[in-house]
Short mmCIF file of C-alpha atoms in Angstrom, two decimals:
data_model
loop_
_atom_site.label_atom_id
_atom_site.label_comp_id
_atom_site.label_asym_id
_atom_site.label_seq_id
_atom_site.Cartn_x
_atom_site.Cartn_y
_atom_site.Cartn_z
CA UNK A 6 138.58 -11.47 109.08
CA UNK A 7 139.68 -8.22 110.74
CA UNK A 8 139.57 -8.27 114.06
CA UNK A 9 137.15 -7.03 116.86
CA UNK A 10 137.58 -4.26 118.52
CA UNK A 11 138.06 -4.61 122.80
CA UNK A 12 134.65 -3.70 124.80
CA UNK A 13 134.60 -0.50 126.47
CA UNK A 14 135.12 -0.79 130.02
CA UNK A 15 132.38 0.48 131.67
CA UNK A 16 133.23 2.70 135.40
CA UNK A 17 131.32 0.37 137.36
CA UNK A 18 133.63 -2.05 136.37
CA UNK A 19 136.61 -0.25 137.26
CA UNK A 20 135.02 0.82 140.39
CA UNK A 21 134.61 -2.90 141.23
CA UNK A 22 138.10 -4.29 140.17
CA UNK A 23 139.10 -1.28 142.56
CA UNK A 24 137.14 -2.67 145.50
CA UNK A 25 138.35 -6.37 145.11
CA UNK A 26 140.96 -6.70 148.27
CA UNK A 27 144.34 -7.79 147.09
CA UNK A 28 145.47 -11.04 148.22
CA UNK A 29 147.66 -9.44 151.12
CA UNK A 30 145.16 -7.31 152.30
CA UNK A 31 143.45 -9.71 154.98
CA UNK A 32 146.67 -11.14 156.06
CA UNK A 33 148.10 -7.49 157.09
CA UNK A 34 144.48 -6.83 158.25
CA UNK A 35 144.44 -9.99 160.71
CA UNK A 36 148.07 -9.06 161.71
CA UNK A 37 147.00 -5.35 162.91
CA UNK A 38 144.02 -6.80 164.72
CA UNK A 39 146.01 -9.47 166.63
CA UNK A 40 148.35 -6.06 167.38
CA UNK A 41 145.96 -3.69 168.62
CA UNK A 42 144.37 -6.90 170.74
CA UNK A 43 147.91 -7.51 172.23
CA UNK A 44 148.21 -3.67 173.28
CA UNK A 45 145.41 -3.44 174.88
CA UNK A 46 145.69 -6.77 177.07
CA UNK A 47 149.07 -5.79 177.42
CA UNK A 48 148.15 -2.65 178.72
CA UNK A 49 145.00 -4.26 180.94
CA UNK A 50 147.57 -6.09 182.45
CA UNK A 51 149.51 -3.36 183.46
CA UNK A 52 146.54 -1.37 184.64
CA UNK A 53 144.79 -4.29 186.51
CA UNK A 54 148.09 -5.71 188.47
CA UNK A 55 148.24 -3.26 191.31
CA UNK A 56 144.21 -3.81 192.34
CA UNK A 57 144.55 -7.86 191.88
CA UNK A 58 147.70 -7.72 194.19
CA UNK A 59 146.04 -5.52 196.65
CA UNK A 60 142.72 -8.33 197.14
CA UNK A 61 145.14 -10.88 196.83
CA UNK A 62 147.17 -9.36 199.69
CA UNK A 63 144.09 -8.66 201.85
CA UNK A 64 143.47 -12.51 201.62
CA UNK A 65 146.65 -13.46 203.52
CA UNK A 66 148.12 -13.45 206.65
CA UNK A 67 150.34 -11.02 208.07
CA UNK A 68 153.36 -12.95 207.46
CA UNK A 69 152.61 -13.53 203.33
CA UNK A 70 151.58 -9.71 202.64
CA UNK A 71 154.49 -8.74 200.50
CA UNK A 72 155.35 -12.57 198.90
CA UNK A 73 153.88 -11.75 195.65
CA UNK A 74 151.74 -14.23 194.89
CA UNK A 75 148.61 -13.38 192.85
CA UNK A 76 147.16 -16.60 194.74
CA UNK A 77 147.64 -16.69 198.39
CA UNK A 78 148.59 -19.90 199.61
CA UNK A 79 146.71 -19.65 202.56
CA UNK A 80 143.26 -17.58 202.20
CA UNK A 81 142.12 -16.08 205.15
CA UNK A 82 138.64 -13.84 205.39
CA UNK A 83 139.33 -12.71 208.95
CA UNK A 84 141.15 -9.28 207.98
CA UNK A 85 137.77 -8.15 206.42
CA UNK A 86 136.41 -8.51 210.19
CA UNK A 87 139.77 -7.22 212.03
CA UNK A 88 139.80 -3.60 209.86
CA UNK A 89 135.80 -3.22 211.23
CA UNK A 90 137.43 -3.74 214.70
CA UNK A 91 140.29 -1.66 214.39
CA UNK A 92 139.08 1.36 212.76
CA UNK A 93 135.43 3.10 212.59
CA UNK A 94 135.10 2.27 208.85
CA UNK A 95 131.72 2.59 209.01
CA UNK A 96 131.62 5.94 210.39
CA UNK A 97 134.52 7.33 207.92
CA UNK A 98 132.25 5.79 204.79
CA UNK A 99 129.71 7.38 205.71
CA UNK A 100 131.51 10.84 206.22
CA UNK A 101 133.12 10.42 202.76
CA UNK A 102 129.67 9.77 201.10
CA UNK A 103 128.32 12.70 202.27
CA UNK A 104 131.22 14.61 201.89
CA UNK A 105 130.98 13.32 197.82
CA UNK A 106 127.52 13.50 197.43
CA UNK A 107 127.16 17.26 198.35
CA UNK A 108 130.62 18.14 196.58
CA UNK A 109 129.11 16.40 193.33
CA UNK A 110 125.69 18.26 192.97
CA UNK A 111 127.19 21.61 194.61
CA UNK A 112 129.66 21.64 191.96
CA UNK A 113 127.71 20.11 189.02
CA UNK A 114 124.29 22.41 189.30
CA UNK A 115 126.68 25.45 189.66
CA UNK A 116 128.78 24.58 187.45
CA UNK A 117 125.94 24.06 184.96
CA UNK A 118 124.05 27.83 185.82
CA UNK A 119 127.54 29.63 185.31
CA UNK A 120 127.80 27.89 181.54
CA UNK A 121 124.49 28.01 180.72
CA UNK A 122 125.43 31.87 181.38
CA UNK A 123 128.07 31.95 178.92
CA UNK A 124 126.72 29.69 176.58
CA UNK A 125 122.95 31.19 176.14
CA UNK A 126 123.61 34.96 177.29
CA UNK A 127 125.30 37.70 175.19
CA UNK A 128 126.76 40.90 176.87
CA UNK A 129 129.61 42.82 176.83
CA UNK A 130 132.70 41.55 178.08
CA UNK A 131 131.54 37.63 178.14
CA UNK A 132 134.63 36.71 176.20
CA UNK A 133 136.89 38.54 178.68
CA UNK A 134 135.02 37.11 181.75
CA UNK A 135 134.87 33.57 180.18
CA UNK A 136 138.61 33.66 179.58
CA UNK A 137 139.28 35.20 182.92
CA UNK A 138 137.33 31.92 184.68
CA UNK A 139 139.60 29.57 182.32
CA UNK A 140 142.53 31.49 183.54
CA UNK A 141 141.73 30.66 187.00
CA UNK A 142 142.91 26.75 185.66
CA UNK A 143 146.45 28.34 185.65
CA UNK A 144 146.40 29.36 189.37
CA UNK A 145 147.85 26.35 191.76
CA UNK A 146 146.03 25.57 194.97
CA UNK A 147 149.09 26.18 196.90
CA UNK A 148 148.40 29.49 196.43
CA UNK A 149 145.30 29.72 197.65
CA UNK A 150 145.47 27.16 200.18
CA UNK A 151 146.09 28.88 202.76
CA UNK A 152 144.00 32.05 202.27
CA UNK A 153 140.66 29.97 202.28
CA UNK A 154 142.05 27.81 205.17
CA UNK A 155 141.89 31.72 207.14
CA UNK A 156 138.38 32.21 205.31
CA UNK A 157 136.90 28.76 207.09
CA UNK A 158 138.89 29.29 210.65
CA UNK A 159 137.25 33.02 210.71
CA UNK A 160 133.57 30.81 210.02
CA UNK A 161 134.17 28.73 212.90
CA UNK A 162 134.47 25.27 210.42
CA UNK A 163 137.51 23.75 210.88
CA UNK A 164 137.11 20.30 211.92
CA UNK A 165 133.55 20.04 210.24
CA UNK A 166 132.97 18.21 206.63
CA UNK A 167 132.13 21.59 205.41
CA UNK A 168 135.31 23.19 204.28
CA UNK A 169 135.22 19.89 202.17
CA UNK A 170 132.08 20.21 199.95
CA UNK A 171 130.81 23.92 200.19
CA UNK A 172 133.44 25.71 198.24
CA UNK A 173 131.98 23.80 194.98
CA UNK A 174 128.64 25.94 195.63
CA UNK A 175 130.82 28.52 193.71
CA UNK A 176 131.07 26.31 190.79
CA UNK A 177 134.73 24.61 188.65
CA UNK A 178 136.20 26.35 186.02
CA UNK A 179 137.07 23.03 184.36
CA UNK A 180 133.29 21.94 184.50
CA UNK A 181 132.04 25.59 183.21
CA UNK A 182 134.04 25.04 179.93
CA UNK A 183 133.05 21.18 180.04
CA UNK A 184 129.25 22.01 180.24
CA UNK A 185 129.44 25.35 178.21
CA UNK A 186 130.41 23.03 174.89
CA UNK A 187 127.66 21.12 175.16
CA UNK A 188 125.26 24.12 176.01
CA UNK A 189 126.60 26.22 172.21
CA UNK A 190 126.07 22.97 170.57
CA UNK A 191 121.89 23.39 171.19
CA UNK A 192 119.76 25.28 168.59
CA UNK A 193 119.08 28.61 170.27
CA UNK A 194 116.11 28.25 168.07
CA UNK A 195 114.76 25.73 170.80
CA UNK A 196 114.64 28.11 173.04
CA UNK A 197 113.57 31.13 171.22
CA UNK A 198 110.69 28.88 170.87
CA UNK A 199 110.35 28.22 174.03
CA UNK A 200 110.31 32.10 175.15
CA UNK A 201 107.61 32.39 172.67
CA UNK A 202 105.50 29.48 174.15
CA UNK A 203 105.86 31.84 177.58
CA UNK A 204 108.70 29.67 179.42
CA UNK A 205 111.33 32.17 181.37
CA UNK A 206 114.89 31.85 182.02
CA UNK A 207 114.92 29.25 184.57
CA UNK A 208 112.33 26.77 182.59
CA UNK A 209 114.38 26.73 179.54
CA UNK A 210 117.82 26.27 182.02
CA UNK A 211 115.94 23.38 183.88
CA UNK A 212 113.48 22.05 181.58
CA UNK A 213 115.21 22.29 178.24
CA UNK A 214 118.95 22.55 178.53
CA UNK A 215 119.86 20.49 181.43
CA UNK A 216 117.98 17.22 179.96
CA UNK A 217 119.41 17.89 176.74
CA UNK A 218 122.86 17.84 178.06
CA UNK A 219 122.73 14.63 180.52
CA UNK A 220 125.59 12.95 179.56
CA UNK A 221 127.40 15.82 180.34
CA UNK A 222 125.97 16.10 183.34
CA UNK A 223 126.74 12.82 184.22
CA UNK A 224 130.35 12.87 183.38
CA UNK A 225 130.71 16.06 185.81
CA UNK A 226 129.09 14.28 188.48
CA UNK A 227 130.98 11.17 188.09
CA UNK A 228 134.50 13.30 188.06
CA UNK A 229 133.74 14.89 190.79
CA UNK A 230 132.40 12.01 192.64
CA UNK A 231 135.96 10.58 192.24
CA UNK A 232 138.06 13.73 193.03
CA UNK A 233 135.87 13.98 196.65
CA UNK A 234 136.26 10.62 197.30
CA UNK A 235 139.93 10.26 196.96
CA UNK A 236 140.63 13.58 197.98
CA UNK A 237 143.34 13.47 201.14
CA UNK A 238 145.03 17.37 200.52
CA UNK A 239 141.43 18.93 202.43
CA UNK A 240 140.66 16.32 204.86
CA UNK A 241 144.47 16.63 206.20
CA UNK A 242 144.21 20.34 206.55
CA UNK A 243 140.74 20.74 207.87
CA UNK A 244 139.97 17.49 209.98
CA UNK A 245 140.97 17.15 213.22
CA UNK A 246 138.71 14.34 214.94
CA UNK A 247 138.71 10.73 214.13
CA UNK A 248 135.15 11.03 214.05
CA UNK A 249 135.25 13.64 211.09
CA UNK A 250 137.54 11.41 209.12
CA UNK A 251 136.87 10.65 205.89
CA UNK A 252 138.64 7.38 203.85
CA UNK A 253 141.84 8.99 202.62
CA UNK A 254 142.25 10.79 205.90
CA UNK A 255 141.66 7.80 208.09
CA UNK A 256 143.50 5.75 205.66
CA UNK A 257 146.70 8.18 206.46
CA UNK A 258 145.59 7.20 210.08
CA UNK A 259 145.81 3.41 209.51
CA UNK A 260 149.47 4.05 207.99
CA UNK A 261 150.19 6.58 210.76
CA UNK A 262 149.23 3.50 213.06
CA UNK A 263 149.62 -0.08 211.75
CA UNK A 264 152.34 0.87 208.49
CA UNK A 265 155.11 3.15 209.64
CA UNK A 266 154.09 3.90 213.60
CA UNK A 267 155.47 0.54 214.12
CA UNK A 268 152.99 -2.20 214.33
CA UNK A 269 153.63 -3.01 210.76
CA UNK A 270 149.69 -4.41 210.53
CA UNK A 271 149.75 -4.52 206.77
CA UNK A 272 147.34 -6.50 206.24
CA UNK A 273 144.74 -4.37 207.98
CA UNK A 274 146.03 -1.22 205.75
CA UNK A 275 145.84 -3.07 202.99
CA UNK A 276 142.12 -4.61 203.30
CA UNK A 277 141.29 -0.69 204.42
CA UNK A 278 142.44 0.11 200.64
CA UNK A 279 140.28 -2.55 199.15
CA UNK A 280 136.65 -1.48 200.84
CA UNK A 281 137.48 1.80 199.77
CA UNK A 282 138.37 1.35 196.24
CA UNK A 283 134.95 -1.46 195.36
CA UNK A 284 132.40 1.70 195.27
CA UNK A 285 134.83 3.83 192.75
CA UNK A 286 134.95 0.34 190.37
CA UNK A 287 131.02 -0.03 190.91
CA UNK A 288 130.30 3.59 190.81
CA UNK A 289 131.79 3.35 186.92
CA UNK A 290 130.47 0.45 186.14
CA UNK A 291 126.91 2.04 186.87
CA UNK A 292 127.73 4.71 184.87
CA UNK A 293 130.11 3.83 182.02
CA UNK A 294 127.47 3.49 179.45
CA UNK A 295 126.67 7.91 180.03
CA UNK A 296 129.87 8.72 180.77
CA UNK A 297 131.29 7.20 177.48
CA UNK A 298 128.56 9.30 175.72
CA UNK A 299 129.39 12.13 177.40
CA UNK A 300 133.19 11.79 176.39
CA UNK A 301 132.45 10.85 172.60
CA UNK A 302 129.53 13.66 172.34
CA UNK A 303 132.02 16.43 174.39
CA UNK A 304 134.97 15.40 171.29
CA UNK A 305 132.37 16.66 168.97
CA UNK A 306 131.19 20.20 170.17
CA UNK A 307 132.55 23.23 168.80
#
């Protein structure tokens, strides 16, 4: 009998023989996983250390501050009370959340007009201006430091809050280029639309375009939120009143007094640093879910 000839092999076949995973394809799979998971506890670690030693050190006497123990041996609640007694916490939060609350809008809605300029607009010279305002990036606030400090002295506002929020009326370059790649990546056709259906300039800025670009929004505010709060360079320059303090400048007053002026109250510094770190950790937390869509969605524009 002569023999038979083979069956064809059909592509789905091959295409399925291709897909079956080798036998050492889940091991190195499993291997990279346990990798990447060691990295980034490794790295959480690393990260998280320096905020669990600082409660941990705010739970102890004065004597245990700097033994290094993630656990205090002897937990003690009365530095929480002490710091409201020896500094006007209350008074310098407040101050700071103005200050941050005013700097965030001022610099976000400006911010968002001067892209929405850029980004919607076309005249002559845009490119040049645009790259002009990205240029300003390159310039270091030493240079203009002290300038603007002779700017607010001639206005009568040094040792007022407003030297520290009202100079982001005039917008950030950083947050014009942020919010101008998420303005180019709308359909103008929306808003042709729109200027067909009768709505002007400022409908389709604050009706259309702004709620179309929230994330973004949201990320600028957030930024900004952070950069006021922790901000020490203005508050040094322009405050001079304990009552004007905000947390990083009365924070270099608790150092000034209890840390290196020779009472060596660490404790007290130490607890300071905690109250004023909680709102940045709860401030994210409130707004992680937006502000990771704002990152991944801002990776993608053009």
């Amino acid at each position: 009998m002569g023999s038979q000839p083979a069956a064809p092999t059909l592509p789905g076949t091959l295409a399925a023989e291709a897909r079956e995973p080798s036998p050492g394809r889940p091991l190195r799979s499993r291997v990279g996983r346990a990798v990447v998971v060691a990295l980034l506890v490794g790295f959480s670690i690393v990260f998280l250390y320096p905020f669990v030693w600082l409660v941990s050190a705010s739970l102890k006497p004065r004597s245990d501050v700097f033994d290094n123990r993630l656990i205090p041996e002897t937990v003690t609640f009365s530095n929480y009370v002490a710091v409201w007694q020896e500094a006007p916490m209350l008074l310098w939060l407040g101050n700071t959340l103005l200050v941050t609350v005013l700097a965030a809008l001022a610099v976000t809605l400006s911010s968002a007009m001067v892209a929405w300029g850029f980004a919607y607009y076309r005249f002559r010279g845009r490119n040049l201006l645009f790259a002009l305002v990205l240029g300003s990036m390159m310039l270091p606030g030493a240079v203009t430091m002290i300038p603007v400090f002779l700017i607010w002295n001639s206005l009568g506002q040094v040792d007022t809050l407003t030297p520290l929020w009202a100079a982001n009326l005039f917008g950030s370059a950083f947050y014009i280029f942020l919010l101008r790649q998420f303005f180019l990546g709308l359909p103008r056709e929306l808003f042709e639309a729109a200027r067909i259906d009768g709505a002007g300039h400022w409908a389709m800025f604050w009706r259309i375009a702004l709620p179309l670009c929230r994330p973004a929004l949201v990320v600028t505010l957030l930024f900004e939120f952070q950069a006021a709060w922790t901000d020490l360079m203005r508050p040094l320059i322009y405050l001079r009143s304990s009552e004007n303090f905000t947390i990083p400048r009365g924070l270099k007053a608790l150092v000034d007094q209890f840390g290196t002026g020779g009472e060596f109250r660490w404790e007290i510094i130490v607890t300071a640093s905690v109250i004023t770190t909680v709102p940045m950790i709860i401030l994210f937390f409130i707004g992680q879910r937006h502000f990771v869509a704002g990152i991944a969605t801002g990776g993608t524009k053009g």
